[in-house]
mmCIF file of C-alpha atoms in Angstrom:
data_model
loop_
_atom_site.group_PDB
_atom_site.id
_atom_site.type_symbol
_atom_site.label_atom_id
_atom_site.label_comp_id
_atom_site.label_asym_id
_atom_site.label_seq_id
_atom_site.Cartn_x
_atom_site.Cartn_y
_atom_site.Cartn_z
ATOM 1 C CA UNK A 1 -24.497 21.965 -62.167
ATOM 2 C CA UNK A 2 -21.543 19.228 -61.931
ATOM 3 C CA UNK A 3 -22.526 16.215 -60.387
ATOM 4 C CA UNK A 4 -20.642 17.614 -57.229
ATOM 5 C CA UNK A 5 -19.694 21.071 -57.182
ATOM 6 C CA UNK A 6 -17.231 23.200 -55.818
ATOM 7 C CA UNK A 7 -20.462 24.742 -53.433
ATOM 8 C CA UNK A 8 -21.548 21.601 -51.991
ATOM 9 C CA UNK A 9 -17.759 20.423 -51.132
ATOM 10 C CA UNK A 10 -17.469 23.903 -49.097
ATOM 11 C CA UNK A 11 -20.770 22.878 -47.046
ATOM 12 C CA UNK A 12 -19.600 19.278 -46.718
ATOM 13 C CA UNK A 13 -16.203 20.074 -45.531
ATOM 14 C CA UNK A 14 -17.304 23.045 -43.108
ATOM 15 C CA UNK A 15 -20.817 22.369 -41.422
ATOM 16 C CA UNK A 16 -20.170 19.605 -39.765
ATOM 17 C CA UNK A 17 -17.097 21.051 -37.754
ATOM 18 C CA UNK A 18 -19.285 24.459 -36.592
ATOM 19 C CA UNK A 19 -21.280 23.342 -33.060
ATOM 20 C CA UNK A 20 -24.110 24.029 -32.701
ATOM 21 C CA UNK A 21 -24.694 24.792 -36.385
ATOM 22 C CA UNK A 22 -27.833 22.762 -37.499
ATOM 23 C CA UNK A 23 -28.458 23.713 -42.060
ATOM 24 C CA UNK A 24 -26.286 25.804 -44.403
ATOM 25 C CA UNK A 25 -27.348 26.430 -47.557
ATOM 26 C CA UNK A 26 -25.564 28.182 -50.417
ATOM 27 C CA UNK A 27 -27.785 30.194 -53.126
ATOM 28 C CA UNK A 28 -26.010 31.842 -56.185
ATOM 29 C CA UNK A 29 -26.951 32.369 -59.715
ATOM 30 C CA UNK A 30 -24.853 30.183 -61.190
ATOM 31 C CA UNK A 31 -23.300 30.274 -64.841
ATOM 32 C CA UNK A 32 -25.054 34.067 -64.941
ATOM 33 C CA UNK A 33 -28.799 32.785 -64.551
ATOM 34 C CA UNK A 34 -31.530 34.977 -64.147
ATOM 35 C CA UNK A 35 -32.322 34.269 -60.930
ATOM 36 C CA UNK A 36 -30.672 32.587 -57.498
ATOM 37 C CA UNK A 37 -30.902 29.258 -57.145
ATOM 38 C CA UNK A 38 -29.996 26.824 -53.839
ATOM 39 C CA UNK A 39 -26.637 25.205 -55.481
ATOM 40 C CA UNK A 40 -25.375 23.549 -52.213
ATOM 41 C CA UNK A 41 -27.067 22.430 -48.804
ATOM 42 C CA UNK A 42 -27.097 20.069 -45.980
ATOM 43 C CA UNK A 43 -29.720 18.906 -45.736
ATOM 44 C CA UNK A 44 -32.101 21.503 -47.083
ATOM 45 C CA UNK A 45 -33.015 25.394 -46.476
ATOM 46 C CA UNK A 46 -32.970 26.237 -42.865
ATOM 47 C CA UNK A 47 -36.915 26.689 -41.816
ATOM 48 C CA UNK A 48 -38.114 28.524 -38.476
ATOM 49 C CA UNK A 49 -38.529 25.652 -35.846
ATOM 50 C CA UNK A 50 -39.891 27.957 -32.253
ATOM 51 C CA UNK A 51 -39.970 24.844 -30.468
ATOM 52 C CA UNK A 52 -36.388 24.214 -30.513
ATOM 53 C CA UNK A 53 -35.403 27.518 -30.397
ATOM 54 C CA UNK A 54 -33.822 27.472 -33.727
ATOM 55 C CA UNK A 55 -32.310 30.928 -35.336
ATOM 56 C CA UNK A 56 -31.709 31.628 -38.710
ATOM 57 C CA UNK A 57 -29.517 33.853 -40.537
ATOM 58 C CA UNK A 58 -29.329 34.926 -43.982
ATOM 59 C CA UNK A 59 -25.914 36.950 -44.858
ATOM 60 C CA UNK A 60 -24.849 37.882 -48.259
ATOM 61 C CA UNK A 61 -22.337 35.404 -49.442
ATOM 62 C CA UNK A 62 -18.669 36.641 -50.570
ATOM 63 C CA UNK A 63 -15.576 35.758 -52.786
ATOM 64 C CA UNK A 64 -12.020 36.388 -51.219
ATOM 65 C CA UNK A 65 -12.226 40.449 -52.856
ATOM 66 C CA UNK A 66 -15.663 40.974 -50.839
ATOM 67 C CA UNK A 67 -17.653 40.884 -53.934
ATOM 68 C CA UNK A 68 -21.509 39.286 -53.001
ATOM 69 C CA UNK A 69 -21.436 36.285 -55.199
ATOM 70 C CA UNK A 70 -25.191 34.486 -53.588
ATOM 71 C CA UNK A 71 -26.527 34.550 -50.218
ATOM 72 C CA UNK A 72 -25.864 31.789 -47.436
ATOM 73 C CA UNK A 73 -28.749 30.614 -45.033
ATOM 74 C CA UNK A 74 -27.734 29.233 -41.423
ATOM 75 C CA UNK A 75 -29.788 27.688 -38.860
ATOM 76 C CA UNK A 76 -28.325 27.347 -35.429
ATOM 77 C CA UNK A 77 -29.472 25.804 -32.389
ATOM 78 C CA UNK A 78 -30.931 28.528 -29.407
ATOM 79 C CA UNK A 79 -32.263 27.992 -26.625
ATOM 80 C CA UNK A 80 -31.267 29.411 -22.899
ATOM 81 C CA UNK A 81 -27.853 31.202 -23.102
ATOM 82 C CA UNK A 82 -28.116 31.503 -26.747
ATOM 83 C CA UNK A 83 -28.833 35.049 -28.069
ATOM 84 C CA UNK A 84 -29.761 35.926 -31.513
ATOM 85 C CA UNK A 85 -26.990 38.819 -31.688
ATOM 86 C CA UNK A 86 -24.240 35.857 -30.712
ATOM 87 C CA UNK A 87 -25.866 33.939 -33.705
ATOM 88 C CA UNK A 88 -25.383 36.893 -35.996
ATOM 89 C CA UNK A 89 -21.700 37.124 -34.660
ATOM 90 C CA UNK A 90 -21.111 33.739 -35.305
ATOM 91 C CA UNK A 91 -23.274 33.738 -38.607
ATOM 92 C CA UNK A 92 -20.374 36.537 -39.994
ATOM 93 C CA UNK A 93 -17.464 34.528 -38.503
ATOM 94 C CA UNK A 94 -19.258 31.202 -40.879
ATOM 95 C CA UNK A 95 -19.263 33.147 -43.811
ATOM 96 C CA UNK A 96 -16.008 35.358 -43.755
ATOM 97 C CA UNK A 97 -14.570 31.759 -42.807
ATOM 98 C CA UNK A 98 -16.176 30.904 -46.246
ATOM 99 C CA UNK A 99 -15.154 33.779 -48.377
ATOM 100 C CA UNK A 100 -11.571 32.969 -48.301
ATOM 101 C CA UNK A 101 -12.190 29.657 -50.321
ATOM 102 C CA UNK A 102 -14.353 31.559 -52.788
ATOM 103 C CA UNK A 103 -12.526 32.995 -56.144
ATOM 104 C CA UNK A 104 -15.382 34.594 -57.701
ATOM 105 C CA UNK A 105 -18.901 33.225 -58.280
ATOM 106 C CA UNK A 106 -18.367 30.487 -61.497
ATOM 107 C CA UNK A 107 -16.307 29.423 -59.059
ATOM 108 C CA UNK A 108 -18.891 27.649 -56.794
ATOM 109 C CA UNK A 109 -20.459 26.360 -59.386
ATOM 110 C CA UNK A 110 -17.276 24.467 -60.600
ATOM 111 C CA UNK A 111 -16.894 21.063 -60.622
ATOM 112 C CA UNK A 112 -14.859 19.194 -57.702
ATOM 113 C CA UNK A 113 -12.660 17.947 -58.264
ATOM 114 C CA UNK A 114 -12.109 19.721 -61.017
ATOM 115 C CA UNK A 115 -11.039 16.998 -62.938
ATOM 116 C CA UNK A 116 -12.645 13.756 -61.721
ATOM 117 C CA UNK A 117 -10.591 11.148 -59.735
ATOM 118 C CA UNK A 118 -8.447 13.356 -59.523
ATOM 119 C CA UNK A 119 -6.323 13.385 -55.824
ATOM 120 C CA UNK A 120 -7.628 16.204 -53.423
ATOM 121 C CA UNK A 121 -5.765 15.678 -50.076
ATOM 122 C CA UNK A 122 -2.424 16.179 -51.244
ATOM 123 C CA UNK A 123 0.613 17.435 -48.969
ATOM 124 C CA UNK A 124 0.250 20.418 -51.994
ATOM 125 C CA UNK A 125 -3.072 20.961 -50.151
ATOM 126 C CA UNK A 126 -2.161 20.687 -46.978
ATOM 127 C CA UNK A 127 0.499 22.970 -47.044
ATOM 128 C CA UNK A 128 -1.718 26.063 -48.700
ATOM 129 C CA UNK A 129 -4.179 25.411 -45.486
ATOM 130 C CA UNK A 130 -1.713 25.874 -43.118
ATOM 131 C CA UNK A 131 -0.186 29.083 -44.888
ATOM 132 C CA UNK A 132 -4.107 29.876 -45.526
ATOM 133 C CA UNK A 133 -4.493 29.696 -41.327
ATOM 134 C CA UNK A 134 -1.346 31.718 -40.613
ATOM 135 C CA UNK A 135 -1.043 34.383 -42.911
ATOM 136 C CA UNK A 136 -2.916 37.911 -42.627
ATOM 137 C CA UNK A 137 -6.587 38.009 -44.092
ATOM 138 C CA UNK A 138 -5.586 39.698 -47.211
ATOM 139 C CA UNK A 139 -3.717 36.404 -48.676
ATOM 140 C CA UNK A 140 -6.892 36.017 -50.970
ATOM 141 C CA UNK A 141 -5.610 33.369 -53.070
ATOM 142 C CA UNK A 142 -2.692 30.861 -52.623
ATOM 143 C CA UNK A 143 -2.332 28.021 -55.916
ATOM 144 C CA UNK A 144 0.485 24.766 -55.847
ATOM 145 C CA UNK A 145 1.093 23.360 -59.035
ATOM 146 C CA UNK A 146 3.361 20.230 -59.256
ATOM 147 C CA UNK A 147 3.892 17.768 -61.438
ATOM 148 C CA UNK A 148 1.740 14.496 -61.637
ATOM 149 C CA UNK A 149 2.091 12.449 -64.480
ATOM 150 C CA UNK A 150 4.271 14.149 -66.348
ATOM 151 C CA UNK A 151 1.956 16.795 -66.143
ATOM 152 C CA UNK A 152 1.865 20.589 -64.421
ATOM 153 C CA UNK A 153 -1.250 20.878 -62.873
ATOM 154 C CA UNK A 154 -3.185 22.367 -60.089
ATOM 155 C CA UNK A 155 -2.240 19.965 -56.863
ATOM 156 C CA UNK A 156 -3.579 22.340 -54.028
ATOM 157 C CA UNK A 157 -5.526 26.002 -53.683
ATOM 158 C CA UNK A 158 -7.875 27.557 -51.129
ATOM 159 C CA UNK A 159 -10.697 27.280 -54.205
ATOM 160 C CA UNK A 160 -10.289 23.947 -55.820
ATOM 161 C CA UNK A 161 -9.619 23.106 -59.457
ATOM 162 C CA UNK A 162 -7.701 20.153 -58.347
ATOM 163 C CA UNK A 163 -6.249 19.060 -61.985
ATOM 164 C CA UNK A 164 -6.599 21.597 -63.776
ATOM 165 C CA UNK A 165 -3.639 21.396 -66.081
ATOM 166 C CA UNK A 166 -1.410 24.296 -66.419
ATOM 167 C CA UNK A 167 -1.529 27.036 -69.095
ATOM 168 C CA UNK A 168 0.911 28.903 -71.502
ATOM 169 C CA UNK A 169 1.319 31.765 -68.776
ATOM 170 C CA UNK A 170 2.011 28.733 -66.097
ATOM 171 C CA UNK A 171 4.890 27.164 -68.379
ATOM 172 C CA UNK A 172 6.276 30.586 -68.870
ATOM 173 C CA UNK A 173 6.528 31.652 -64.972
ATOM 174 C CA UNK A 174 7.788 27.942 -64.346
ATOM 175 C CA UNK A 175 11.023 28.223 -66.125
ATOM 176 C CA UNK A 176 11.476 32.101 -65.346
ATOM 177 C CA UNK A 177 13.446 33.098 -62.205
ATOM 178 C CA UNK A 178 11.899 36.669 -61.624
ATOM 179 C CA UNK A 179 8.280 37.155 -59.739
ATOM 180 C CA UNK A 180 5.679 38.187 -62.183
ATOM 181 C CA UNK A 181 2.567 40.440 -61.001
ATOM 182 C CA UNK A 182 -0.945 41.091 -62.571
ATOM 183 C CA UNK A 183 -4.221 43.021 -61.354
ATOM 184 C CA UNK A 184 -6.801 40.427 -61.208
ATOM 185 C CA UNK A 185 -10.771 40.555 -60.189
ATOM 186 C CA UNK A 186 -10.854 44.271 -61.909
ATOM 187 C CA UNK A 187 -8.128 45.392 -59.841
ATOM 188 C CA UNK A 188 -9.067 44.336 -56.349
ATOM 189 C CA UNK A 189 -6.323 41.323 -56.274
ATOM 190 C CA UNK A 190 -2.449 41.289 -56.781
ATOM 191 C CA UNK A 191 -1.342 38.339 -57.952
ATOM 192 C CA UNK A 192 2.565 37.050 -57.798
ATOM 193 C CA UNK A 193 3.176 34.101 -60.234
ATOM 194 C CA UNK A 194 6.998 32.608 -59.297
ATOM 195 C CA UNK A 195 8.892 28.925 -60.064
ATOM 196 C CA UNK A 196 9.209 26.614 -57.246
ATOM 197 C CA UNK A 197 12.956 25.485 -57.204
ATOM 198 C CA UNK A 198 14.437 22.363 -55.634
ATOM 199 C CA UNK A 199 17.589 22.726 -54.011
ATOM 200 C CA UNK A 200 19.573 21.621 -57.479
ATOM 201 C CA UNK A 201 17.752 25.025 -58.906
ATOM 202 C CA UNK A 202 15.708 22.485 -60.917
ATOM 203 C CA UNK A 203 11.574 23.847 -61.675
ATOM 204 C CA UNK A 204 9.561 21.410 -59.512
ATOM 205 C CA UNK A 205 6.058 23.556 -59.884
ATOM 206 C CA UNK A 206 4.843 26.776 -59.284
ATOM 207 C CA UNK A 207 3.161 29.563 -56.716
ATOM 208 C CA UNK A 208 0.788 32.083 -57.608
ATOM 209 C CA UNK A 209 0.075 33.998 -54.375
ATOM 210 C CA UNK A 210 -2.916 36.604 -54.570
ATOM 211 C CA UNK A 211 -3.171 39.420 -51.993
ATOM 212 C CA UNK A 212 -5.735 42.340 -51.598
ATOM 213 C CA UNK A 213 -4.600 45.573 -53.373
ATOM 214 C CA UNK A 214 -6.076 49.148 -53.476
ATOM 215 C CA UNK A 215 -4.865 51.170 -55.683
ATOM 216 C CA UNK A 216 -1.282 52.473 -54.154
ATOM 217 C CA UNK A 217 -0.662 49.988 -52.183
ATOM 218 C CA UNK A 218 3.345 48.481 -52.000
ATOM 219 C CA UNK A 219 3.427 46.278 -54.426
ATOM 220 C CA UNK A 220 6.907 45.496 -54.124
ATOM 221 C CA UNK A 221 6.073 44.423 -50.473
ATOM 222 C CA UNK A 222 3.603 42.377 -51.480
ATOM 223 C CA UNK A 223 6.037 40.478 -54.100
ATOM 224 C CA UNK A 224 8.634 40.142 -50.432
ATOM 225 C CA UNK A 225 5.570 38.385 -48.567
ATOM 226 C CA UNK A 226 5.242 36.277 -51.734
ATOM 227 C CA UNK A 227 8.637 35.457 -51.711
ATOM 228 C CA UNK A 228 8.611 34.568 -48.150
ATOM 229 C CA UNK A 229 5.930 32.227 -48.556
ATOM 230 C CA UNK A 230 7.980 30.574 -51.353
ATOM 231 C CA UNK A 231 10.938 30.166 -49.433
ATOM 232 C CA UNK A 232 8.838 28.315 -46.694
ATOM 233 C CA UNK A 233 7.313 25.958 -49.412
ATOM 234 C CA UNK A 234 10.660 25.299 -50.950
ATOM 235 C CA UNK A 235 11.712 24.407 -47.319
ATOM 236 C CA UNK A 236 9.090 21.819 -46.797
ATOM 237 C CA UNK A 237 8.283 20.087 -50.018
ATOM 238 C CA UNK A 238 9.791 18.347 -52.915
ATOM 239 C CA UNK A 239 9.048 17.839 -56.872
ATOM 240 C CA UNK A 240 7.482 14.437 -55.741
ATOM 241 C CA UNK A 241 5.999 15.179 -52.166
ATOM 242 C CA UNK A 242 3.610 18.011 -53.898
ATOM 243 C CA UNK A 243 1.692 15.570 -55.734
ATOM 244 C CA UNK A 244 1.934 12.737 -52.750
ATOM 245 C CA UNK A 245 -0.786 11.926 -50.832
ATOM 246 C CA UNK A 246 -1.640 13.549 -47.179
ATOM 247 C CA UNK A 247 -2.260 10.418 -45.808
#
């Protein structure tokens, strides 16, 4: 495991802001071990405390398709008022909350950033969270990539890889002006790869947006929400405030 990985940012980032919420941990075989493993915690595996009235939930743990990718342990505070079946309600919530900033399970295991020093809060960043928060549950996967030195590169997702530099595919769909589509997680997500424009028509990055697909589904409906969340992007941002900082 990375020094920090991707698992342990998701617990950082999200237990603290749950009330009431007392451990998380994260178990998941990572890199295809035998077994499951704790990979990310807060302070350690929930335990049964009676006294204080403590619950504890264990739910499978999912990726954005609904694939079980480990198990996640949560220990919440009871007492009067507090019923185990809330706990279980709000244990699902926790982890469905979770699943949409889960790609698949190397994913957790990933370093973050992905590339180290790398900037994290970007207005790239904070721009995917907000379309994250107001678009339907099946947006499974939203990815900004923007230029930072001189290089295209990963500047905000709902799963990390901050850095990550850009591929031969990512070149191609920058400089192309027509959506381009692909299956992805054995058929379970469409993706729609298209070139962020600046008002001159200049490239200033690119947009891959991934929604849940079943075999039959629209896909040229899909592509018209993905182009709709382009147009919104291209509305608020800039070949230089991508990369900027969210200060």
């Amino acid at each position: 495991m990375p020094s920090k990985a991707y698992a342990q940012e998701l617990v950082d980032r999200t237990a603290p802001r749950v009330p009431g919420l007392l451990g998380m941990t994260l178990q998941a075989a990572p890199d295809g071990g035998s077994g499951p493993v704790m990979i990310a915690s807060t302070i350690g595996a929930p335990t049964s405390n009676i006294d204080r009235g403590q619950v504890n939930v264990v739910l499978p743990l999912l990726d954005t398709t609904g694939i079980v990718v480990g198990s996640l342990g949560l220990s919440w505070q009871g007492g009067p008022g507090v019923s185990e079946a809330a706990r279980q309600r709000d244990s699902v919530a926790l982890r469905d909350q979770l699943a949409r900033r889960i790609l698949n399970a190397r994913n957790l295991s990933e370093p973050y950033p992905f590339v180290p020093r790398v900037a994290t809060r970007t207005k790239a960043q904070r721009l995917v969270d907000e379309i994250m928060a107001s678009e339907r549950a099946d947006l499974r996967a939203l990815t900004l990539r923007g230029f930072s030195g001189g290089q295209l590169m990963i500047l905000g997702s709902n799963f990390g890889r901050h850095g990550k530099k850009a591929g031969e595919e990512d070149i191609k769909v920058l400089n192309s002006t027509e959506p381009e589509t692909g299956l992805h997680a054995e058929g379970r997500r469409l993706n729609v790869d298209l070139s962020l424009r600046d008002p001159a028509g200049k490239p200033m990055g690119t947009l891959t947006v991934g929604y849940a697909y079943r075999n039959g589904d629209d896909i040229q409906a899909l592509v018209a929400r993905a182009l709709a969340v382009r147009k919104l992007i291209e509305s608020r941002a800039s070949a230089d405030s991508l990369a900027a900082l969210d200060l």
